[in-house]
Amino acid sequence: MMRRLIAFLVSAGLLLLLYRLIDFSSLIVAMRMADPTLLAVGISLVIPLTLATAWRFSILTGLKRIGILRSTELILAASSLNLFLPSKMGDLAKAVVLVDRDGMDAKLALSICLFEKALDLASLVLLGGIALLYVASDSPLLWVLAAMTTLLSIALILMMLPIGVGPKVASVAAKLANGRVTAFLQGFAETWQSVVEWFWSDRKRAVAVLVLSIGIWAGHLMQFWLFARALGAIIPILDNMAFATLGILAGLLPFTFAGIGSRDMALVHFYGAYLTPGQGAFLGVLATLRYIIPALAGLPFVDQFTRKFRVSRNAATNRRLS
């Protein structure tokens, strides 16, 4: 609780600093001048992107496949939890439901959810890294960020290929850890590898999921382009891909509340050649809205999830005591 309070205070402080630097009235002007049609189109993309993400998750559950409706419930509930948990850790809470309601092995469920997040991050940094390499030009900062995103995408791709990189990394980490953690890492590495091997056992399915993942993140980046266009920016697609990626990654930093503040400042900075500070700040508001809309839609499912989680935890405690 204290850590989340600190994150909230950090986000509030960053926003106060940002709005003080840019003059808050310029944000209001940007809101009034924005094209409502393009804004509506950009915001409405939340719906197909959420459904596409839910469809992909239902595919990833394999033999334990869940339907598109239940998968959508989990995606929306995870969106709600992501508002309160750092670095989108709410997505991993789906593993609890897979264990509790579907009887899935805990390590398998966690591996599937982590694999899904690895797909997301790899797709984002792949698209963003390519765009950054194109737009870096003579900017040392952009070249450094392009190198970092490229290395991250390579590492993630290696982890997801069926060549045993995951178990090797876990083995090294296990040697640096102690007893119980070591046992978990070893068990998790085996399960992760089994998920990776299952994923690639059907090449057509694997390719389809990879294409779908890249398409989902191309859609997310297109949202930023539509928002920027609604604010009056004439920005090339690749520039938008690069800067939107950096904004999203800044929002994953764990010291803020749901990425608020760090994402806003990054967007104001990187879109500075195309948007005024006030317009960049409004872009930050729109970027946050992308997370708030599905989070609000997921609130009813969070309540169901927490009740089931408490029942399962109490049952496990009673079994240990009996």
Coordinates of C-alpha atoms in Angstrom, one line a residue:
M1 CA 0.0 0.0 0.0
M2 CA 2.8 2.4 0.9
R3 CA 4.6 1.7 -2.3
R4 CA 1.5 2.5 -4.4
L5 CA 0.9 5.7 -2.4
I6 CA 4.5 6.7 -3.2
A7 CA 3.9 5.9 -6.9
F8 CA 0.7 8.0 -6.8
L9 CA 2.6 10.9 -5.3
V10 CA 5.4 10.6 -7.9
S11 CA 2.9 10.6 -10.7
A12 CA 1.1 13.6 -9.2
G13 CA 4.4 15.4 -8.7
L14 CA 5.5 14.8 -12.3
L15 CA 2.1 16.0 -13.7
L16 CA 2.3 19.2 -11.5
L17 CA 5.8 19.8 -12.8
L18 CA 4.8 19.2 -16.4
Y19 CA 1.7 21.4 -16.3
R20 CA 3.7 24.1 -14.5
L21 CA 6.4 24.1 -17.2
I22 CA 3.9 24.1 -20.2
D23 CA 1.3 26.5 -18.8
F24 CA -1.9 24.6 -18.0
S25 CA -4.0 26.9 -20.1
S26 CA -2.3 25.6 -23.2
L27 CA -3.6 22.1 -22.4
I28 CA -7.1 23.5 -22.3
V29 CA -6.6 25.3 -25.7
A30 CA -5.3 22.0 -27.2
M31 CA -8.4 20.2 -26.0
R32 CA -10.7 22.8 -27.5
M33 CA -8.9 22.8 -30.9
A34 CA -8.7 19.0 -31.3
D35 CA -10.6 17.3 -34.1
P36 CA -13.5 15.4 -32.4
T37 CA -14.0 13.0 -35.3
L38 CA -10.4 11.8 -35.3
L39 CA -10.4 11.7 -31.5
A40 CA -13.6 9.5 -31.6
V41 CA -12.0 7.1 -34.2
G42 CA -8.8 6.9 -32.2
I43 CA -10.6 6.2 -28.9
S44 CA -12.9 3.6 -30.5
L45 CA -9.9 1.5 -31.5
V46 CA -9.8 0.4 -27.9
I47 CA -12.7 -2.0 -28.7
P48 CA -11.2 -4.0 -31.6
L49 CA -7.7 -4.0 -30.0
T50 CA -9.1 -5.4 -26.7
L51 CA -11.1 -8.1 -28.6
A52 CA -8.0 -9.0 -30.7
T53 CA -6.0 -9.3 -27.5
A54 CA -8.6 -11.5 -25.9
W55 CA -8.7 -13.7 -29.0
R56 CA -5.0 -14.2 -28.9
F57 CA -5.1 -15.1 -25.2
S58 CA -7.8 -17.7 -25.8
I59 CA -5.5 -19.3 -28.5
L60 CA -2.5 -19.3 -26.1
T61 CA -4.4 -21.3 -23.5
G62 CA -4.1 -24.3 -25.9
L63 CA -5.8 -27.4 -24.7
K64 CA -7.1 -25.5 -21.8
R65 CA -8.6 -23.0 -24.2
I66 CA -11.1 -20.6 -22.8
G67 CA -13.8 -18.9 -24.9
I68 CA -13.5 -15.4 -26.3
L69 CA -16.1 -14.0 -23.8
R70 CA -14.2 -15.3 -20.7
S71 CA -10.9 -14.3 -22.2
T72 CA -12.3 -10.8 -22.7
E73 CA -13.4 -10.8 -19.0
L74 CA -9.8 -11.6 -18.0
I75 CA -8.3 -9.0 -20.3
L76 CA -10.6 -6.3 -18.9
A77 CA -10.1 -7.3 -15.3
A78 CA -6.3 -7.3 -15.9
S79 CA -6.7 -3.7 -17.3
S80 CA -8.4 -2.7 -14.1
L81 CA -5.7 -4.2 -11.9
N82 CA -3.0 -2.6 -14.1
L83 CA -4.1 0.8 -12.8
F84 CA -3.0 -0.2 -9.3
L85 CA -0.1 -2.6 -9.9
P86 CA 3.3 -1.6 -11.3
S87 CA 4.6 -2.4 -14.8
K88 CA 1.3 -4.0 -15.9
M89 CA 1.7 -6.8 -13.4
G90 CA -2.1 -7.0 -13.3
D91 CA -1.9 -9.1 -16.5
L92 CA -0.2 -11.8 -14.5
A93 CA -3.2 -12.0 -12.3
K94 CA -5.0 -13.9 -15.1
A95 CA -2.8 -16.9 -14.1
V96 CA -4.6 -17.0 -10.8
V97 CA -8.0 -17.4 -12.6
L98 CA -6.6 -20.1 -14.9
V99 CA -5.5 -22.1 -11.9
D100 CA -8.6 -21.4 -9.8
R101 CA -11.4 -21.8 -12.4
D102 CA -9.8 -24.0 -15.0
G103 CA -7.6 -26.2 -12.9
M104 CA -4.5 -25.3 -14.8
D105 CA -1.1 -26.0 -13.3
A106 CA 0.2 -22.9 -11.6
K107 CA 3.6 -22.8 -13.4
L108 CA 1.9 -23.5 -16.7
A109 CA -0.6 -20.7 -16.2
L110 CA 2.1 -18.2 -15.2
S111 CA 4.2 -19.2 -18.1
I112 CA 1.3 -18.6 -20.6
C113 CA 0.7 -15.2 -19.1
L114 CA 4.3 -14.3 -19.1
F115 CA 4.6 -15.6 -22.7
E116 CA 1.7 -13.3 -23.7
K117 CA 3.4 -10.3 -22.1
A118 CA 6.7 -11.3 -23.8
L119 CA 4.8 -11.3 -27.1
D120 CA 3.4 -7.9 -26.4
L121 CA 6.7 -6.3 -25.4
A122 CA 8.6 -8.0 -28.3
S123 CA 6.0 -6.8 -30.8
L124 CA 6.2 -3.2 -29.4
V125 CA 10.0 -2.9 -29.3
L126 CA 10.3 -4.6 -32.7
L127 CA 8.1 -2.1 -34.4
G128 CA 9.5 0.8 -32.3
G129 CA 13.1 -0.3 -32.7
I130 CA 12.8 -0.4 -36.5
A131 CA 11.2 3.0 -36.5
L132 CA 13.8 4.4 -34.2
L133 CA 16.7 3.2 -36.4
Y134 CA 15.0 5.0 -39.3
V135 CA 14.3 8.3 -37.5
A136 CA 17.4 8.5 -35.2
S137 CA 19.3 10.7 -37.7
D138 CA 22.0 12.7 -35.8
S139 CA 20.3 12.4 -32.4
P140 CA 22.7 10.5 -30.0
L141 CA 19.7 10.0 -27.6
L142 CA 17.6 8.3 -30.2
W143 CA 20.5 6.2 -31.3
V144 CA 21.0 5.0 -27.8
L145 CA 17.3 4.3 -27.3
A146 CA 17.3 2.5 -30.7
A147 CA 20.1 0.3 -29.6
M148 CA 18.4 -0.5 -26.3
T149 CA 15.1 -1.4 -27.9
T150 CA 16.9 -3.5 -30.5
L151 CA 18.8 -5.5 -27.9
L152 CA 15.6 -5.9 -25.9
S153 CA 13.7 -7.2 -28.9
I154 CA 16.6 -9.7 -29.7
A155 CA 16.6 -10.9 -26.1
L156 CA 12.8 -11.4 -26.1
I157 CA 12.8 -13.2 -29.4
L158 CA 15.6 -15.6 -28.2
M159 CA 13.6 -16.3 -25.0
M160 CA 10.5 -17.2 -27.1
L161 CA 12.3 -19.4 -29.6
P162 CA 12.5 -23.2 -28.9
I163 CA 16.3 -23.2 -28.5
G164 CA 16.5 -23.5 -24.7
V165 CA 17.5 -19.9 -23.9
G166 CA 14.9 -19.6 -21.1
P167 CA 16.1 -22.6 -19.1
K168 CA 19.7 -21.4 -19.4
V169 CA 18.9 -18.0 -18.1
A170 CA 16.8 -19.5 -15.3
S171 CA 19.7 -21.8 -14.4
V172 CA 22.1 -18.9 -14.1
A173 CA 19.6 -17.0 -12.0
A174 CA 19.0 -20.1 -9.8
K175 CA 22.7 -20.3 -8.9
L176 CA 22.5 -16.7 -7.6
A177 CA 19.3 -17.4 -5.5
N178 CA 18.6 -19.5 -2.5
G179 CA 16.7 -22.7 -1.8
R180 CA 13.0 -22.1 -2.4
V181 CA 13.6 -19.5 -5.1
T182 CA 16.0 -21.9 -6.9
A183 CA 13.5 -24.7 -6.9
F184 CA 10.8 -22.4 -8.3
L185 CA 13.1 -21.0 -11.0
Q186 CA 14.0 -24.5 -12.1
G187 CA 10.4 -25.7 -12.2
F188 CA 9.3 -22.5 -14.0
A189 CA 12.1 -22.9 -16.6
E190 CA 10.9 -26.4 -17.5
T191 CA 7.3 -25.2 -17.8
W192 CA 8.3 -22.1 -19.8
Q193 CA 10.2 -24.3 -22.2
S194 CA 7.2 -26.6 -22.5
V195 CA 5.0 -23.7 -23.4
V196 CA 7.6 -22.4 -25.9
E197 CA 7.8 -25.9 -27.5
W198 CA 4.0 -26.2 -27.6
F199 CA 3.7 -22.8 -29.2
W200 CA 6.1 -23.7 -32.0
S201 CA 4.7 -27.3 -32.4
D202 CA 2.1 -25.9 -34.8
R203 CA 4.0 -23.5 -37.0
K204 CA 0.9 -22.1 -38.7
R205 CA -0.7 -21.3 -35.3
A206 CA 2.6 -19.7 -34.1
V207 CA 3.0 -17.6 -37.2
A208 CA -0.7 -16.5 -37.0
V209 CA -0.3 -15.5 -33.3
L210 CA 2.9 -13.6 -34.1
V211 CA 1.3 -11.7 -36.9
L212 CA -1.7 -11.0 -34.7
S213 CA 0.5 -9.7 -32.0
I214 CA 2.4 -7.4 -34.3
G215 CA -0.9 -6.3 -35.8
I216 CA -2.3 -5.5 -32.4
W217 CA 0.7 -3.3 -31.5
A218 CA 0.6 -1.6 -34.9
G219 CA -3.0 -0.8 -34.0
H220 CA -1.9 0.7 -30.7
L221 CA 0.7 2.8 -32.4
M222 CA -1.9 3.9 -35.0
Q223 CA -4.0 5.2 -32.2
F224 CA -1.2 7.6 -31.2
W225 CA -1.0 8.7 -34.9
L226 CA -4.7 9.4 -35.0
F227 CA -4.5 11.3 -31.7
A228 CA -1.6 13.4 -33.0
R229 CA -3.4 14.1 -36.2
A230 CA -6.5 15.1 -34.2
L231 CA -4.3 17.6 -32.5
G232 CA -3.1 19.1 -35.8
A233 CA 0.3 17.3 -36.1
I234 CA 1.5 16.4 -39.6
I235 CA 3.7 13.5 -38.4
P236 CA 5.2 10.7 -40.5
I237 CA 4.0 7.2 -39.6
L238 CA 7.6 6.0 -38.7
D239 CA 8.3 9.0 -36.5
N240 CA 5.0 8.4 -34.7
M241 CA 5.8 4.7 -34.2
A242 CA 9.2 5.6 -32.7
F243 CA 8.0 8.3 -30.3
A244 CA 4.8 6.4 -29.3
T245 CA 6.9 3.4 -28.4
L246 CA 9.1 5.5 -26.2
G247 CA 6.1 7.0 -24.5
I248 CA 4.6 3.6 -23.8
L249 CA 7.9 2.2 -22.5
A250 CA 8.2 5.2 -20.2
G251 CA 4.8 4.4 -18.8
L252 CA 6.0 0.9 -17.9
L253 CA 8.5 2.4 -15.3
P254 CA 7.5 1.0 -11.9
F255 CA 7.8 4.2 -9.9
T256 CA 4.7 5.9 -11.2
F257 CA 1.0 5.2 -10.8
A258 CA -0.2 3.4 -14.0
G259 CA 2.6 5.2 -16.0
I260 CA 1.0 8.6 -15.4
G261 CA 3.5 11.4 -15.4
S262 CA 6.5 9.5 -16.9
R263 CA 4.5 8.7 -20.0
D264 CA 3.2 12.3 -20.3
M265 CA 6.6 13.8 -20.0
A266 CA 8.1 11.4 -22.6
L267 CA 5.3 12.2 -25.1
V268 CA 5.7 16.0 -24.6
H269 CA 9.5 15.7 -25.2
F270 CA 9.6 13.3 -28.1
Y271 CA 6.6 14.8 -30.0
G272 CA 8.0 18.2 -29.5
A273 CA 8.9 18.7 -33.1
Y274 CA 5.3 18.1 -34.1
L275 CA 3.1 19.3 -31.2
T276 CA 3.2 22.3 -28.9
P277 CA 3.8 21.4 -25.2
G278 CA 0.1 21.9 -24.5
Q279 CA -0.8 19.5 -27.4
G280 CA 1.8 17.0 -26.2
A281 CA 0.3 17.1 -22.7
F282 CA -3.2 16.4 -24.1
L283 CA -1.7 13.5 -26.1
G284 CA -0.5 12.2 -22.7
V285 CA -4.1 12.5 -21.4
L286 CA -5.4 10.6 -24.4
A287 CA -2.7 7.9 -23.9
T288 CA -3.9 7.4 -20.3
L289 CA -7.5 7.2 -21.5
R290 CA -6.5 4.2 -23.6
Y291 CA -5.9 2.4 -20.3
I292 CA -8.7 3.9 -18.3
I293 CA -11.6 2.9 -20.7
P294 CA -10.9 -0.9 -20.6
A295 CA -10.1 -0.6 -16.9
L296 CA -13.5 0.9 -16.1
A297 CA -15.1 -1.8 -18.3
G298 CA -13.3 -4.5 -16.3
L299 CA -14.3 -3.3 -12.8
P300 CA -17.2 -5.7 -12.5
F301 CA -15.0 -8.7 -13.4
V302 CA -12.4 -7.6 -10.8
D303 CA -14.9 -8.0 -8.1
Q304 CA -15.7 -11.5 -9.2
F305 CA -12.0 -12.3 -9.5
T306 CA -11.1 -11.1 -6.0
R307 CA -14.0 -13.0 -4.4
K308 CA -12.9 -16.2 -6.1
F309 CA -9.3 -15.5 -5.2
R310 CA -10.2 -15.0 -1.5
V311 CA -12.3 -18.2 -1.5
S312 CA -9.4 -20.2 -3.0
R313 CA -6.8 -18.7 -0.6
N314 CA -9.0 -19.5 2.4
A315 CA -9.6 -23.0 1.2
A316 CA -5.8 -23.5 0.8
T317 CA -5.2 -22.1 4.3
N318 CA -7.8 -24.5 5.8
R319 CA -6.2 -27.4 4.1
R320 CA -2.8 -26.5 5.6
L321 CA -4.3 -26.2 9.1
S322 CA -6.4 -29.4 9.0

